[in-house]
Amino acid sequence: MASTTPIDTPPAPPVPRPGTRATGRMGDKIFLGLSRGSGILLLVIMASIAVFLTYRSVLAISKDEGNFLTTFDWNPAGDPPVFGIAVLLFGTVVSSIIAMVIAVPIAVGIALFISHYAPRKLAAPIAYVVDLLAAVPSIVYGIWGALVLVPYLEGLNLWLDQFFGWTYIFEKTEVGVARSLFTVGILLAIMILPIVTSVSREVFLQVPKMNEEAALALGATRWEVIRLSVLPFGRSGIISASMLGLGRALGETMAVATVLSPSFLISLHVLNPGGGTFAQNIAAKFGEADAFGRDALIASGLVLFVLTLLVNGAARLIIARRKEYSGANA
């Protein structure tokens, strides 16, 4: 009888337990270190910016003879120096709200058309053009806005004043060209439209096909598929895209400085020429300001920095709560 000898088989590699990291490979250790270092470096940079802005702001605000939050004037070179951010905060928020109200619905509609309605041969060129618009420099938008948009909006302003002047917001009480916060809001809407569209389009394309096919199998129309499957899935992505666009609208400088006629007056008549934003004021005053004036501008920049952080923090909180709600209902 032939004898059999046992064949030695190599032991199976250990399986890492759930919740533990496999640290046996050098590449994994290097990647982990680089990722962790990048995150820490980002936090250090943000903290350094905050410390620098806070230090220079304290130097300026301590010598301000007016109320930094409520003063309507900006004269840090005066004797005594008086400056405040009331007009700048109002103009920044109002122009950004106008831009978001105009841009977000249009951007979501374009993204849905590209992802679910347009033929593939047409969707690809449209998506390429939209992505290309996001790369146009701000100064180009500003020159176009000053030379083309401002003259053509005078007729729209008169029409809004005639038919919607009763709302007080669209009542035009001053004569002048259309260099107003409303014009700035339209220009900002055009600028953030490609960003919101591109991000929303990519989110809509990630919707699981099984969800859409299941809705179609139950007899849903294309709009019902979008309303029941696509929009709920992409709601967090739309919020993220909107906040990304809002961040650009809040901090836009050259385009706003080219179009807006600056004035330190607060008016709810958005069609009246005048107004101001943080970025526009910094760009206009930084070159001619002395050391103290630059500290005052840095103080206004700190407010814009905090405002941007609050907007992004609110967006993250909304997204996190929506994920928790979706997980609870799953």
PDB file of C-alpha atoms in Angstrom, residues 74-180:
ATOM      1  CA  TRP A  74     -15.023 104.399   6.942  1.00  0.00           C
ATOM      2  CA  ASN A  75     -12.340 106.950   7.781  1.00  0.00           C
ATOM      3  CA  PRO A  76      -9.426 105.326   9.621  1.00  0.00           C
ATOM      4  CA  ALA A  77      -7.139 108.174   8.490  1.00  0.00           C
ATOM      5  CA  GLY A  78      -9.250 110.802  10.240  1.00  0.00           C
ATOM      6  CA  ASP A  79      -8.517 112.534  13.520  1.00  0.00           C
ATOM      7  CA  PRO A  80      -9.926 110.759  15.432  1.00  0.00           C
ATOM      8  CA  PRO A  81     -10.221 107.581  13.317  1.00  0.00           C
ATOM      9  CA  VAL A  82     -13.799 106.415  12.793  1.00  0.00           C
ATOM     10  CA  PHE A  83     -14.738 103.300  10.858  1.00  0.00           C
ATOM     11  CA  GLY A  84     -17.295 100.506  10.945  1.00  0.00           C
ATOM     12  CA  ILE A  85     -18.525  97.510   8.976  1.00  0.00           C
ATOM     13  CA  ALA A  86     -22.305  98.020   9.036  1.00  0.00           C
ATOM     14  CA  VAL A  87     -22.555  99.006   5.363  1.00  0.00           C
ATOM     15  CA  LEU A  88     -20.026  96.383   4.262  1.00  0.00           C
ATOM     16  CA  LEU A  89     -21.778  93.571   6.126  1.00  0.00           C
ATOM     17  CA  PHE A  90     -25.162  94.607   4.749  1.00  0.00           C
ATOM     18  CA  GLY A  91     -23.905  94.831   1.169  1.00  0.00           C
ATOM     19  CA  THR A  92     -22.051  91.529   1.335  1.00  0.00           C
ATOM     20  CA  VAL A  93     -25.016  89.617   2.728  1.00  0.00           C
ATOM     21  CA  VAL A  94     -27.647  91.221   0.456  1.00  0.00           C
ATOM     22  CA  SER A  95     -25.672  90.759  -2.779  1.00  0.00           C
ATOM     23  CA  SER A  96     -24.874  87.146  -1.857  1.00  0.00           C
ATOM     24  CA  ILE A  97     -28.523  86.382  -1.068  1.00  0.00           C
ATOM     25  CA  ILE A  98     -29.596  87.822  -4.417  1.00  0.00           C
ATOM     26  CA  ALA A  99     -26.969  85.706  -6.159  1.00  0.00           C
ATOM     27  CA  MET A 100     -28.055  82.525  -4.390  1.00  0.00           C
ATOM     28  CA  VAL A 101     -31.767  83.092  -5.053  1.00  0.00           C
ATOM     29  CA  ILE A 102     -31.052  83.488  -8.759  1.00  0.00           C
ATOM     30  CA  ALA A 103     -28.259  80.953  -9.269  1.00  0.00           C
ATOM     31  CA  VAL A 104     -29.210  77.869  -7.234  1.00  0.00           C
ATOM     32  CA  PRO A 105     -32.565  77.005  -8.897  1.00  0.00           C
ATOM     33  CA  ILE A 106     -31.118  77.600 -12.376  1.00  0.00           C
ATOM     34  CA  ALA A 107     -27.995  75.579 -11.579  1.00  0.00           C
ATOM     35  CA  VAL A 108     -30.025  72.623 -10.257  1.00  0.00           C
ATOM     36  CA  GLY A 109     -32.205  72.745 -13.374  1.00  0.00           C
ATOM     37  CA  ILE A 110     -29.176  72.749 -15.686  1.00  0.00           C
ATOM     38  CA  ALA A 111     -27.602  69.893 -13.719  1.00  0.00           C
ATOM     39  CA  LEU A 112     -30.790  67.820 -13.997  1.00  0.00           C
ATOM     40  CA  PHE A 113     -31.030  68.542 -17.722  1.00  0.00           C
ATOM     41  CA  ILE A 114     -27.447  67.409 -18.306  1.00  0.00           C
ATOM     42  CA  SER A 115     -27.712  64.282 -16.140  1.00  0.00           C
ATOM     43  CA  HIS A 116     -31.233  63.045 -16.908  1.00  0.00           C
ATOM     44  CA  TYR A 117     -32.835  64.816 -19.864  1.00  0.00           C
ATOM     45  CA  ALA A 118     -30.273  65.785 -22.493  1.00  0.00           C
ATOM     46  CA  PRO A 119     -29.042  63.187 -25.008  1.00  0.00           C
ATOM     47  CA  ARG A 120     -25.498  62.024 -24.355  1.00  0.00           C
ATOM     48  CA  LYS A 121     -24.194  63.743 -27.483  1.00  0.00           C
ATOM     49  CA  LEU A 122     -25.611  67.040 -26.247  1.00  0.00           C
ATOM     50  CA  ALA A 123     -24.928  66.586 -22.531  1.00  0.00           C
ATOM     51  CA  ALA A 124     -21.159  66.248 -22.931  1.00  0.00           C
ATOM     52  CA  PRO A 125     -20.646  69.596 -24.779  1.00  0.00           C
ATOM     53  CA  ILE A 126     -22.947  71.443 -22.365  1.00  0.00           C
ATOM     54  CA  ALA A 127     -21.092  70.019 -19.367  1.00  0.00           C
ATOM     55  CA  TYR A 128     -17.778  71.015 -20.936  1.00  0.00           C
ATOM     56  CA  VAL A 129     -18.957  74.597 -21.492  1.00  0.00           C
ATOM     57  CA  VAL A 130     -20.263  74.865 -17.930  1.00  0.00           C
ATOM     58  CA  ASP A 131     -16.977  73.605 -16.503  1.00  0.00           C
ATOM     59  CA  LEU A 132     -15.111  76.047 -18.744  1.00  0.00           C
ATOM     60  CA  LEU A 133     -17.139  78.994 -17.420  1.00  0.00           C
ATOM     61  CA  ALA A 134     -15.994  78.166 -13.883  1.00  0.00           C
ATOM     62  CA  ALA A 135     -12.391  78.827 -14.946  1.00  0.00           C
ATOM     63  CA  VAL A 136     -13.011  82.336 -16.310  1.00  0.00           C
ATOM     64  CA  PRO A 137     -11.068  84.927 -14.221  1.00  0.00           C
ATOM     65  CA  SER A 138     -13.037  87.324 -12.050  1.00  0.00           C
ATOM     66  CA  ILE A 139     -11.712  90.419 -13.781  1.00  0.00           C
ATOM     67  CA  VAL A 140     -13.147  89.190 -17.078  1.00  0.00           C
ATOM     68  CA  TYR A 141     -16.575  88.894 -15.489  1.00  0.00           C
ATOM     69  CA  GLY A 142     -16.098  92.346 -13.986  1.00  0.00           C
ATOM     70  CA  ILE A 143     -15.213  94.007 -17.304  1.00  0.00           C
ATOM     71  CA  TRP A 144     -18.114  92.264 -19.020  1.00  0.00           C
ATOM     72  CA  GLY A 145     -20.435  93.355 -16.231  1.00  0.00           C
ATOM     73  CA  ALA A 146     -19.339  96.994 -16.413  1.00  0.00           C
ATOM     74  CA  LEU A 147     -19.477  97.252 -20.213  1.00  0.00           C
ATOM     75  CA  VAL A 148     -22.421  94.991 -21.057  1.00  0.00           C
ATOM     76  CA  LEU A 149     -24.482  94.053 -18.008  1.00  0.00           C
ATOM     77  CA  VAL A 150     -24.792  97.498 -16.402  1.00  0.00           C
ATOM     78  CA  PRO A 151     -26.183  99.294 -19.508  1.00  0.00           C
ATOM     79  CA  TYR A 152     -28.650  96.503 -20.294  1.00  0.00           C
ATOM     80  CA  LEU A 153     -29.967  96.334 -16.738  1.00  0.00           C
ATOM     81  CA  GLU A 154     -31.218  99.922 -16.766  1.00  0.00           C
ATOM     82  CA  GLY A 155     -34.343  98.824 -18.645  1.00  0.00           C
ATOM     83  CA  LEU A 156     -34.891  95.925 -16.227  1.00  0.00           C
ATOM     84  CA  ASN A 157     -34.554  98.295 -13.275  1.00  0.00           C
ATOM     85  CA  LEU A 158     -37.212 100.606 -14.701  1.00  0.00           C
ATOM     86  CA  TRP A 159     -39.512  97.635 -15.315  1.00  0.00           C
ATOM     87  CA  LEU A 160     -39.043  96.344 -11.764  1.00  0.00           C
ATOM     88  CA  ASP A 161     -39.642  99.820 -10.377  1.00  0.00           C
ATOM     89  CA  GLN A 162     -42.834 100.200 -12.416  1.00  0.00           C
ATOM     90  CA  PHE A 163     -44.435  96.849 -11.601  1.00  0.00           C
ATOM     91  CA  PHE A 164     -42.811  95.836  -8.299  1.00  0.00           C
ATOM     92  CA  GLY A 165     -41.966  99.179  -6.747  1.00  0.00           C
ATOM     93  CA  TRP A 166     -44.786  98.601  -4.240  1.00  0.00           C
ATOM     94  CA  THR A 167     -42.575  95.999  -2.543  1.00  0.00           C
ATOM     95  CA  TYR A 168     -40.244  98.831  -1.406  1.00  0.00           C
ATOM     96  CA  ILE A 169     -37.238  96.637  -2.191  1.00  0.00           C
ATOM     97  CA  PHE A 170     -37.554  97.180  -5.950  1.00  0.00           C
ATOM     98  CA  GLU A 171     -38.499 100.840  -5.655  1.00  0.00           C
ATOM     99  CA  LYS A 172     -35.911 103.022  -7.401  1.00  0.00           C
ATOM    100  CA  THR A 173     -35.669 106.352  -5.582  1.00  0.00           C
ATOM    101  CA  GLU A 174     -32.362 107.634  -6.983  1.00  0.00           C
ATOM    102  CA  VAL A 175     -31.389 108.449 -10.545  1.00  0.00           C
ATOM    103  CA  GLY A 176     -28.221 106.799 -11.811  1.00  0.00           C
ATOM    104  CA  VAL A 177     -26.768 103.933 -13.759  1.00  0.00           C
ATOM    105  CA  ALA A 178     -27.411 100.375 -12.615  1.00  0.00           C
ATOM    106  CA  ARG A 179     -24.311 100.055 -10.435  1.00  0.00           C
ATOM    107  CA  SER A 180     -26.254  98.703  -7.488  1.00  0.00           C
TER     108      SER A 180
END
